Short mmCIF file of C-alpha atoms in Angstrom, two decimals:
data_model
loop_
_atom_site.label_atom_id
_atom_site.label_comp_id
_atom_site.label_asym_id
_atom_site.label_seq_id
_atom_site.Cartn_x
_atom_site.Cartn_y
_atom_site.Cartn_z
CA MET A 1 -38.31 -57.65 -45.75
CA PRO A 2 -39.20 -61.68 -44.75
CA LEU A 3 -36.82 -64.19 -43.90
CA LYS A 4 -35.91 -66.85 -46.57
CA PRO A 5 -35.22 -70.27 -44.96
CA GLU A 6 -32.13 -70.07 -45.85
CA GLN A 7 -32.03 -67.24 -43.19
CA VAL A 8 -32.82 -69.11 -40.50
CA LYS A 9 -30.71 -69.70 -38.52
CA SER A 10 -31.48 -69.22 -34.78
CA VAL A 11 -34.14 -70.52 -32.67
CA ALA A 12 -35.52 -66.91 -32.68
CA ASP A 13 -35.20 -67.19 -37.09
CA ALA A 14 -37.30 -70.17 -36.83
CA LYS A 15 -39.94 -68.64 -34.43
CA LYS A 16 -40.19 -65.11 -36.66
CA ILE A 17 -40.67 -67.18 -40.15
CA VAL A 18 -42.78 -69.76 -39.15
CA GLU A 19 -45.07 -66.45 -37.21
CA GLU A 20 -44.20 -64.15 -41.09
CA ARG A 21 -46.07 -66.91 -42.51
CA GLY A 22 -49.56 -67.38 -40.49
CA LEU A 23 -48.45 -70.79 -40.44
CA THR A 24 -50.55 -73.26 -37.97
CA HIS A 25 -48.04 -76.25 -38.18
CA VAL A 26 -44.57 -76.94 -39.57
CA LYS A 27 -43.50 -80.42 -40.40
CA VAL A 28 -40.48 -81.91 -38.46
CA GLY A 29 -38.36 -84.94 -38.54
CA VAL A 30 -35.65 -87.48 -38.37
CA PHE A 31 -33.70 -90.17 -40.20
CA ASP A 32 -32.62 -93.25 -39.25
CA GLY A 33 -30.37 -95.46 -40.03
CA ASP A 34 -31.30 -96.45 -43.51
CA ALA A 35 -31.73 -92.46 -44.66
CA ILE A 36 -35.84 -93.00 -43.88
CA LEU A 37 -37.22 -89.21 -43.04
CA ARG A 38 -39.26 -90.22 -40.02
CA GLY A 39 -41.21 -87.24 -39.14
CA LYS A 40 -44.95 -85.49 -38.58
CA TYR A 41 -46.25 -82.19 -38.35
CA MET A 42 -45.90 -80.43 -35.60
CA SER A 43 -48.24 -77.85 -33.71
CA LYS A 44 -46.77 -74.09 -33.53
CA ALA A 45 -46.93 -74.40 -29.75
CA LYS A 46 -45.19 -77.13 -30.10
CA PHE A 47 -43.06 -76.56 -31.97
CA PHE A 48 -41.64 -73.44 -30.49
CA SER A 49 -41.45 -75.19 -27.71
CA ALA A 50 -39.45 -78.04 -29.19
CA LEU A 51 -37.46 -75.12 -30.22
CA GLU A 52 -36.10 -74.39 -27.00
CA ASN A 53 -36.41 -77.34 -25.42
CA GLY A 54 -36.27 -80.30 -27.88
CA PHE A 55 -39.09 -82.95 -27.73
CA GLY A 56 -39.41 -86.42 -27.63
CA PHE A 57 -39.48 -88.75 -30.31
CA CYS A 58 -40.02 -92.50 -29.41
CA ASP A 59 -37.19 -94.56 -29.82
CA VAL A 60 -38.23 -96.75 -31.93
CA VAL A 61 -37.37 -95.18 -35.05
CA LEU A 62 -33.39 -96.50 -34.00
CA GLY A 63 -34.90 -99.92 -32.56
CA TRP A 64 -36.57 -100.94 -36.05
CA ASP A 65 -35.84 -101.51 -39.34
CA SER A 66 -36.53 -100.48 -43.55
CA HIS A 67 -39.81 -102.23 -43.29
CA ASP A 68 -40.95 -102.01 -39.38
CA GLN A 69 -40.06 -104.89 -37.75
CA LEU A 70 -38.32 -105.05 -34.56
CA PHE A 71 -34.52 -105.52 -34.29
CA ASP A 72 -34.03 -108.11 -31.66
CA ASN A 73 -30.51 -107.59 -31.16
CA VAL A 74 -29.45 -104.39 -30.08
CA LYS A 75 -28.99 -103.00 -26.79
CA TYR A 76 -29.80 -98.93 -27.09
CA THR A 77 -33.65 -99.95 -27.18
CA GLY A 78 -35.78 -103.22 -27.93
CA TRP A 79 -38.66 -104.48 -25.28
CA HIS A 80 -36.30 -104.86 -22.76
CA THR A 81 -36.48 -100.76 -22.22
CA ALA A 82 -40.01 -100.74 -23.34
CA TYR A 83 -39.38 -98.22 -26.52
CA PRO A 84 -39.30 -94.87 -24.37
CA ASP A 85 -39.02 -90.90 -25.80
CA ALA A 86 -35.35 -90.49 -26.95
CA PRO A 87 -34.65 -86.63 -26.50
CA VAL A 88 -33.94 -84.77 -29.36
CA ARG A 89 -33.57 -81.11 -30.78
CA VAL A 90 -34.70 -78.85 -33.73
CA ILE A 91 -32.16 -77.71 -36.32
CA PRO A 92 -33.21 -74.26 -37.49
CA SER A 93 -30.75 -74.19 -39.86
CA THR A 94 -31.83 -77.21 -41.36
CA CYS A 95 -35.35 -74.70 -43.21
CA ARG A 96 -36.15 -75.53 -46.11
CA GLU A 97 -39.76 -74.85 -47.94
CA LEU A 98 -41.58 -77.69 -49.34
CA PRO A 99 -43.07 -76.23 -52.05
CA MET A 100 -45.33 -79.49 -53.25
CA GLU A 101 -48.02 -78.31 -50.46
CA GLY A 102 -47.59 -75.34 -51.20
CA GLY A 103 -48.95 -72.03 -48.44
CA GLY A 104 -45.69 -71.69 -47.38
CA MET A 105 -45.28 -75.13 -45.56
CA LEU A 106 -41.81 -75.51 -43.95
CA LEU A 107 -39.69 -78.70 -42.70
CA PHE A 108 -37.39 -78.25 -40.12
CA LEU A 109 -34.41 -81.54 -39.52
CA ALA A 110 -33.93 -83.09 -36.07
CA GLU A 111 -31.41 -85.21 -34.52
CA PHE A 112 -30.82 -87.07 -31.58
CA THR A 113 -29.24 -86.12 -28.05
CA ASP A 114 -28.32 -87.39 -24.73
CA LYS A 115 -27.78 -91.36 -25.08
CA ALA A 116 -29.61 -91.18 -28.96
CA GLU A 117 -26.49 -88.78 -30.46
CA ALA A 118 -24.19 -92.25 -30.08
CA ILE A 119 -26.48 -93.98 -32.68
CA CYS A 120 -27.77 -90.80 -33.80
CA PRO A 121 -26.40 -91.14 -38.16
CA ARG A 122 -26.21 -87.31 -38.00
CA GLY A 123 -25.20 -87.28 -34.74
CA THR A 124 -22.33 -89.91 -35.73
CA LEU A 125 -21.35 -87.06 -39.49
CA ARG A 126 -20.70 -84.61 -36.91
CA ARG A 127 -18.67 -86.54 -34.49
CA VAL A 128 -16.67 -87.00 -37.76
CA LEU A 129 -16.16 -83.34 -37.88
CA ASP A 130 -15.97 -82.29 -35.05
CA ARG A 131 -12.60 -84.16 -34.96
CA ALA A 132 -11.39 -82.87 -38.54
CA ALA A 133 -12.11 -79.08 -37.60
CA LYS A 134 -9.94 -80.45 -33.62
CA MET A 135 -7.11 -81.53 -36.68
CA GLY A 136 -7.68 -77.86 -38.51
CA PHE A 137 -9.80 -78.69 -41.36
CA ASP A 138 -12.95 -78.28 -42.92
CA VAL A 139 -14.36 -81.04 -44.68
CA TYR A 140 -16.20 -80.27 -48.17
CA SER A 141 -18.36 -83.11 -50.18
CA ALA A 142 -20.76 -84.07 -53.25
CA LEU A 143 -23.60 -86.26 -53.65
CA GLU A 144 -24.00 -87.79 -57.14
CA PHE A 145 -26.73 -90.11 -57.01
CA GLU A 146 -28.05 -92.68 -59.71
CA PHE A 147 -31.96 -93.89 -59.69
CA PHE A 148 -34.55 -95.72 -62.13
CA MET A 149 -37.73 -94.09 -63.05
CA PHE A 150 -40.33 -96.35 -63.50
CA ASP A 151 -44.27 -95.98 -64.75
CA GLU A 152 -45.93 -97.52 -61.34
CA THR A 153 -47.53 -96.51 -58.43
CA PRO A 154 -46.86 -98.36 -54.94
CA GLU A 155 -49.67 -99.72 -55.55
CA SER A 156 -48.58 -101.86 -59.21
CA ILE A 157 -46.06 -102.52 -58.18
CA ARG A 158 -47.15 -104.83 -55.55
CA GLN A 159 -49.41 -106.35 -57.52
CA LYS A 160 -47.17 -107.07 -60.50
CA ASN A 161 -45.04 -108.15 -57.27
CA TYR A 162 -42.33 -106.63 -58.64
CA LYS A 163 -41.73 -108.35 -61.58
CA ASP A 164 -42.55 -107.04 -65.15
CA LEU A 165 -42.17 -102.83 -64.02
CA GLN A 166 -42.43 -100.39 -67.11
CA PRO A 167 -39.34 -98.51 -66.85
CA MET A 168 -39.99 -94.81 -67.50
CA THR A 169 -38.02 -94.73 -70.82
CA PRO A 170 -37.11 -98.10 -72.57
CA GLY A 171 -33.31 -98.16 -74.30
CA TRP A 172 -30.49 -97.18 -72.98
CA PHE A 173 -29.36 -93.32 -73.57
CA GLY A 174 -27.18 -92.49 -72.04
CA TYR A 175 -26.43 -88.71 -71.77
CA SER A 176 -29.50 -88.10 -74.07
CA ALA A 177 -31.00 -84.92 -75.23
CA ILE A 178 -34.07 -86.50 -76.92
CA ARG A 179 -35.47 -87.73 -73.10
CA ASN A 180 -34.49 -85.22 -71.16
CA THR A 181 -36.30 -82.72 -73.72
CA VAL A 182 -39.47 -84.92 -74.12
CA TRP A 183 -39.55 -84.95 -70.27
CA ALA A 184 -38.57 -81.74 -69.46
CA GLU A 185 -41.41 -80.95 -67.70
CA LEU A 186 -40.26 -83.22 -64.83
CA TYR A 187 -36.32 -82.37 -65.05
CA HIS A 188 -37.82 -78.94 -64.08
CA GLU A 189 -39.84 -79.61 -61.76
CA ILE A 190 -36.84 -81.69 -60.44
CA LEU A 191 -34.82 -78.88 -60.62
CA ASP A 192 -36.95 -76.30 -59.21
CA THR A 193 -37.94 -77.97 -56.45
CA CYS A 194 -34.47 -79.09 -55.11
CA GLU A 195 -33.27 -75.27 -56.23
CA LYS A 196 -36.14 -74.15 -53.86
CA MET A 197 -35.51 -76.51 -51.06
CA ARG A 198 -31.61 -75.72 -51.04
CA MET A 199 -30.09 -78.63 -52.76
CA PRO A 200 -28.95 -77.30 -56.38
CA ILE A 201 -28.77 -79.99 -58.64
CA GLU A 202 -25.21 -79.16 -60.06
CA GLY A 203 -26.05 -81.44 -63.24
CA LEU A 204 -29.32 -83.94 -64.29
CA HIS A 205 -28.60 -86.19 -66.85
CA THR A 206 -29.74 -89.70 -68.27
CA GLU A 207 -28.19 -92.64 -67.44
CA THR A 208 -26.92 -96.14 -69.17
CA GLY A 209 -29.92 -98.13 -68.58
CA PRO A 210 -34.22 -98.11 -69.20
CA GLY A 211 -35.16 -94.82 -66.99
CA VAL A 212 -32.26 -94.00 -65.19
CA LEU A 213 -31.48 -90.63 -64.11
CA GLU A 214 -28.08 -89.08 -62.91
CA ALA A 215 -28.16 -85.96 -60.75
CA ALA A 216 -25.05 -84.39 -59.48
CA ILE A 217 -25.71 -81.86 -56.15
CA THR A 218 -23.80 -79.29 -55.70
CA PHE A 219 -21.16 -78.99 -52.63
CA ASP A 220 -20.98 -77.33 -49.51
CA ASN A 221 -19.23 -78.58 -46.00
CA ALA A 222 -19.82 -82.60 -45.68
CA LEU A 223 -22.91 -81.85 -43.07
CA GLU A 224 -24.58 -80.17 -45.23
CA SER A 225 -23.94 -82.36 -48.48
CA ALA A 226 -25.96 -85.06 -46.10
CA ASP A 227 -28.78 -83.08 -45.59
CA ARG A 228 -29.28 -82.03 -48.92
CA GLY A 229 -28.78 -86.02 -50.50
CA ALA A 230 -31.06 -87.00 -46.98
CA LEU A 231 -33.46 -84.74 -48.24
CA PHE A 232 -32.94 -85.11 -52.25
CA LYS A 233 -33.16 -88.98 -52.45
CA THR A 234 -36.76 -89.14 -49.82
CA ILE A 235 -38.16 -85.46 -52.20
CA MET A 236 -37.81 -87.07 -55.62
CA LYS A 237 -39.10 -89.98 -54.38
CA VAL A 238 -42.09 -87.36 -53.58
CA ILE A 239 -42.05 -86.20 -56.60
CA ALA A 240 -42.28 -89.05 -58.56
CA GLN A 241 -45.42 -90.52 -56.80
CA ARG A 242 -47.23 -87.57 -57.12
CA ARG A 243 -46.35 -87.80 -60.81
CA GLY A 244 -48.43 -91.81 -60.51
CA MET A 245 -44.76 -92.63 -60.49
CA MET A 246 -41.84 -94.24 -58.54
CA ALA A 247 -37.72 -93.64 -57.98
CA THR A 248 -36.21 -96.89 -56.85
CA PHE A 249 -32.09 -95.69 -55.20
CA MET A 250 -31.34 -100.21 -54.83
CA ALA A 251 -27.91 -100.18 -55.49
CA LYS A 252 -29.13 -103.12 -58.04
CA TRP A 253 -32.33 -104.00 -59.01
CA SER A 254 -31.95 -106.16 -61.86
CA ASN A 255 -29.52 -108.06 -62.86
CA ASN A 256 -29.26 -107.02 -66.84
CA TYR A 257 -28.13 -103.16 -66.01
CA PRO A 258 -25.83 -101.78 -64.55
CA GLY A 259 -25.79 -100.62 -60.60
CA GLN A 260 -26.80 -97.29 -59.52
CA SER A 261 -23.62 -95.23 -57.54
CA GLY A 262 -24.26 -92.95 -54.90
CA HIS A 263 -20.29 -91.30 -55.42
CA ILE A 264 -19.04 -89.21 -52.93
CA HIS A 265 -16.81 -86.58 -53.35
CA ILE A 266 -14.24 -84.67 -51.22
CA SER A 267 -12.29 -82.36 -50.26
CA LEU A 268 -10.60 -80.45 -46.86
CA LYS A 269 -9.32 -77.22 -46.33
CA GLY A 270 -7.39 -76.12 -43.76
CA LYS A 271 -8.46 -73.32 -40.40
CA ASP A 272 -7.04 -69.91 -43.43
CA GLY A 273 -9.45 -71.76 -46.27
CA LYS A 274 -7.06 -73.05 -48.30
CA PRO A 275 -6.49 -76.29 -50.57
CA VAL A 276 -5.32 -79.21 -48.11
CA PHE A 277 -4.95 -81.41 -51.06
CA HIS A 278 -3.73 -79.61 -54.02
CA ASP A 279 0.47 -79.76 -53.55
CA LYS A 280 1.65 -78.29 -57.78
CA LYS A 281 5.17 -79.34 -57.25
CA LYS A 282 4.02 -83.16 -56.41
CA PRO A 283 3.02 -85.88 -59.68
CA HIS A 284 -1.35 -84.69 -59.86
CA ASN A 285 -0.27 -82.29 -57.41
CA ILE A 286 -1.14 -84.94 -54.52
CA SER A 287 -0.13 -82.92 -51.83
CA ASP A 288 1.17 -85.23 -48.65
CA LYS A 289 -1.74 -85.37 -46.40
CA MET A 290 -4.78 -85.80 -49.51
CA ARG A 291 -2.05 -88.88 -50.26
CA TRP A 292 -2.76 -90.15 -46.43
CA PHE A 293 -5.95 -88.88 -46.93
CA ILE A 294 -6.19 -91.40 -49.46
CA GLY A 295 -4.55 -94.19 -47.46
CA GLY A 296 -6.59 -93.89 -45.09
CA GLN A 297 -9.41 -94.59 -46.77
CA GLN A 298 -7.96 -97.02 -48.93
CA GLU A 299 -6.55 -99.30 -45.25
CA LEU A 300 -9.89 -98.63 -43.51
CA MET A 301 -12.15 -99.65 -46.24
CA PRO A 302 -12.93 -103.53 -45.98
CA GLU A 303 -13.06 -102.84 -42.12
CA VAL A 304 -15.69 -100.16 -42.67
CA LEU A 305 -17.66 -101.51 -45.45
CA ALA A 306 -20.09 -102.20 -44.13
CA MET A 307 -21.29 -97.94 -42.85
CA ILE A 308 -21.23 -97.59 -47.37
CA ALA A 309 -22.86 -100.88 -48.28
CA SER A 310 -25.47 -101.62 -46.01
CA THR A 311 -27.71 -103.45 -47.11
CA VAL A 312 -27.71 -107.14 -48.69
CA ASN A 313 -28.52 -105.53 -52.65
CA SER A 314 -25.26 -103.44 -52.11
CA TYR A 315 -23.45 -106.57 -52.80
CA SER A 316 -25.50 -107.50 -55.47
CA ARG A 317 -23.45 -104.10 -57.02
CA LEU A 318 -20.19 -104.46 -56.12
CA ILE A 319 -19.07 -107.43 -59.13
CA PRO A 320 -16.74 -106.48 -62.27
CA GLY A 321 -17.50 -104.89 -64.47
CA PHE A 322 -20.48 -103.69 -63.99
CA TRP A 323 -18.84 -99.84 -62.81
CA ALA A 324 -18.45 -100.54 -58.76
CA PRO A 325 -15.46 -101.46 -57.72
CA THR A 326 -14.39 -105.29 -55.93
CA ASP A 327 -11.29 -104.11 -54.05
CA ALA A 328 -9.90 -101.28 -51.90
CA THR A 329 -7.58 -100.09 -55.45
CA TRP A 330 -7.36 -96.41 -56.13
CA GLY A 331 -5.76 -94.53 -59.38
CA VAL A 332 -5.46 -90.95 -60.97
CA GLU A 333 -8.93 -90.34 -63.25
CA ASN A 334 -9.45 -94.82 -62.70
CA ARG A 335 -13.68 -95.75 -62.79
CA THR A 336 -12.56 -99.26 -62.19
CA CYS A 337 -10.53 -98.17 -58.55
CA ALA A 338 -12.48 -97.53 -55.79
CA LEU A 339 -10.93 -94.42 -54.48
CA ARG A 340 -10.85 -92.35 -57.78
CA VAL A 341 -8.35 -88.68 -57.30
CA ILE A 342 -9.13 -86.00 -59.77
CA PRO A 343 -6.58 -83.76 -60.01
CA GLY A 344 -7.07 -80.62 -61.32
CA SER A 345 -7.26 -76.41 -59.62
CA GLU A 346 -6.73 -76.07 -55.85
CA LYS A 347 -10.58 -76.03 -55.51
CA SER A 348 -11.65 -78.90 -57.74
CA GLN A 349 -8.54 -80.78 -57.08
CA ARG A 350 -11.07 -84.24 -54.97
CA VAL A 351 -11.23 -87.22 -53.98
CA GLU A 352 -14.16 -89.22 -55.31
CA TYR A 353 -14.97 -92.17 -53.06
CA ARG A 354 -16.37 -94.32 -55.60
CA ILE A 355 -17.40 -97.94 -53.62
CA ALA A 356 -20.89 -95.78 -52.39
CA ALA A 357 -24.25 -96.85 -54.30
CA ALA A 358 -27.55 -94.80 -53.92
CA ASP A 359 -29.05 -97.03 -51.56
CA CYS A 360 -26.42 -95.30 -48.66
CA ASN A 361 -27.28 -93.66 -45.97
CA PRO A 362 -25.58 -89.89 -46.68
CA TYR A 363 -24.37 -88.81 -42.97
CA ILE A 364 -23.18 -93.07 -42.37
CA ALA A 365 -21.64 -93.17 -44.88
CA LEU A 366 -19.20 -89.99 -45.49
CA ALA A 367 -18.89 -90.76 -41.91
CA ALA A 368 -16.71 -93.66 -43.13
CA SER A 369 -15.31 -92.61 -45.93
CA ILE A 370 -14.73 -89.08 -44.36
CA GLY A 371 -13.11 -90.50 -41.05
CA SER A 372 -11.29 -93.01 -42.95
CA GLY A 373 -8.71 -90.46 -44.13
CA LEU A 374 -8.73 -88.27 -41.24
CA TYR A 375 -6.85 -91.43 -39.78
CA GLY A 376 -5.09 -91.71 -42.43
CA ILE A 377 -3.87 -87.99 -41.63
CA GLU A 378 -3.18 -88.79 -38.64
CA HIS A 379 -1.32 -91.91 -38.81
CA LYS A 380 0.56 -90.59 -41.60
CA ILE A 381 -0.81 -94.23 -44.10
CA GLU A 382 0.26 -94.13 -47.46
CA PRO A 383 -1.80 -95.89 -50.08
CA THR A 384 -0.12 -98.64 -52.69
CA LYS A 385 0.96 -97.39 -55.67
CA PRO A 386 -1.87 -95.43 -57.84
CA ILE A 387 -4.06 -98.27 -60.20
CA VAL A 388 -3.04 -97.98 -63.95
CA GLY A 389 -5.09 -99.72 -66.99
CA ASN A 390 -8.03 -102.20 -65.52
CA SER A 391 -7.99 -102.64 -62.21
CA TYR A 392 -10.51 -105.62 -62.49
CA GLU A 393 -7.96 -107.35 -64.93
CA MET A 394 -5.43 -106.99 -61.35
CA LYS A 395 -4.50 -108.99 -59.13
CA HIS A 396 -4.28 -107.36 -55.63
CA PRO A 397 -3.88 -108.25 -52.01
CA ALA A 398 -5.59 -109.96 -50.23
CA LYS A 399 -5.70 -106.82 -47.13
CA PHE A 400 -8.01 -105.07 -50.35
CA ASP A 401 -10.59 -107.57 -50.67
CA LEU A 402 -13.83 -106.11 -49.77
CA PRO A 403 -16.60 -108.34 -48.24
CA ARG A 404 -18.54 -110.38 -49.95
CA THR A 405 -21.70 -110.12 -48.29
CA LEU A 406 -23.22 -107.73 -45.80
CA TRP A 407 -22.92 -110.31 -42.94
CA GLU A 408 -18.59 -110.47 -43.94
CA ALA A 409 -18.98 -106.45 -43.34
CA ALA A 410 -20.46 -106.10 -40.18
CA GLN A 411 -17.94 -109.06 -38.62
CA ARG A 412 -15.56 -107.05 -39.89
CA LEU A 413 -16.69 -103.37 -39.35
CA LYS A 414 -17.61 -105.39 -35.03
CA LYS A 415 -13.28 -106.33 -34.96
CA SER A 416 -12.34 -103.08 -36.16
CA THR A 417 -10.08 -100.94 -33.52
CA ALA A 418 -9.70 -98.32 -36.46
CA ALA A 419 -13.92 -97.81 -36.49
CA ARG A 420 -14.85 -97.89 -32.47
CA GLU A 421 -11.79 -95.03 -32.34
CA LEU A 422 -13.27 -92.93 -35.11
CA PHE A 423 -16.76 -93.32 -34.68
CA GLY A 424 -17.25 -95.02 -31.34
CA ASP A 425 -18.14 -97.79 -28.91
CA GLU A 426 -22.22 -97.31 -29.23
CA PHE A 427 -22.04 -96.59 -32.79
CA VAL A 428 -19.59 -99.22 -34.51
CA GLU A 429 -21.93 -101.74 -32.59
CA HIS A 430 -25.54 -100.61 -33.11
CA HIS A 431 -24.63 -100.40 -36.75
CA ALA A 432 -23.18 -103.29 -36.67
CA ALA A 433 -26.03 -105.25 -35.21
CA THR A 434 -28.77 -103.96 -37.33
CA ARG A 435 -26.77 -105.08 -40.75
CA GLU A 436 -26.85 -108.43 -39.10
CA TRP A 437 -30.90 -108.00 -38.95
CA GLU A 438 -30.89 -107.07 -42.47
CA GLU A 439 -29.13 -110.31 -43.12
CA ARG A 440 -31.11 -112.38 -41.26
CA GLU A 441 -34.07 -111.40 -42.52
CA PHE A 442 -32.34 -112.29 -45.97
CA ARG A 443 -31.76 -115.70 -45.48
CA LYS A 444 -35.23 -116.37 -44.49
CA ALA A 445 -36.56 -115.47 -47.21
CA ILE A 446 -36.97 -118.57 -51.03
CA THR A 447 -35.91 -116.39 -53.33
CA ASP A 448 -36.95 -116.77 -57.47
CA TRP A 449 -33.75 -118.23 -58.23
CA GLU A 450 -34.09 -120.43 -54.92
CA LEU A 451 -37.22 -121.93 -56.70
CA ALA A 452 -36.10 -121.91 -60.85
CA ARG A 453 -32.80 -124.15 -59.15
CA TYR A 454 -34.13 -126.43 -57.15
CA PHE A 455 -37.80 -126.58 -57.66
CA GLU A 456 -37.97 -130.17 -60.00
CA ILE A 457 -34.37 -131.28 -59.89
CA ILE A 458 -33.18 -131.55 -56.91
#
């Protein structure tokens, strides 16, 4: 029987499936610091060599921003290093079919090694998961994304200067059976494509706002979950553009509508396979380890927010009353808090990290949300009492205030000894510097608000 992509586990398997499909080329890609898939087609001979020995990928992809503009403030790479190739390894188990390309085309993900591994998003998450394994835990997670769909093209949005954009559908139609039936062909293409690419969708529905959808990706081990999340954002944009449409995962594209979340659900299992978070003898079934996990997430959230809310736009979402938290709070089934405990059976007991938006880098956001929880278990950090009622209307201790700008968040990250312990000095310095760059680029812009505010009157 021919191999299926999900059966590929080894170098030998990867070679076999390429041979079986008669492919002359495959697609290989790495995710950068902004979760943008940077890749290329690679000949069969080159790919087979890369499987055995790795290959070189220009390290500029770790040294530029989402618009290919070169950072001037990072140590790892730059003009001072002349942008050499960095070693990269192909990960056979990430093999996926690209159904929209036909001909059995395959995609393989890769990750940076050697010195670049310290700042590689996927490598950073792996180090956190290695920490969990040493503590006796396997980490499971699921990501869910809200995203707006527009009847626009890459050309039209530029011609319009991103103004007066036409949503896919009008009106506020949350959970609409009308919308998902009228647009059934699109919904089925999303569901079928994601199933074929091993990122199955557990739920897909309209959210509140014109043209907004929400997809909940089925849970798995945390590394696979991150791969699925990053690929979903990429492939959803591909599906949309192939239909003459656009999808955006901005945290907040308009002040008239709620922001777009990227909630993270996390649970732990012991090496015996038993859930760690569930204890039926405790209130809300919250075990001691789960309570400490929450305590670590709560305490470190202000320090690692730059890893979660990593764009300037992220902070436009974090305002009261729009389904986004503003302080490091937690509660049981409370959607006004940054952390929502979801009690249930042994299998379903979990914590939802609600501070994340759709613009997050899944690898880095998972590293932060999981790493801070593990830190809580290690140090037996007790959280505050759970919030009951509307957290937005309550006064919280100052230490749980979240940074209000990306610049402030980057400064908190750089000063965090816990972050350096969890993620490494190299990653913290590099990621903070890239976020400082992003904020500086924003400050160069003259916004519509400034023109309307000052042009005539000042």
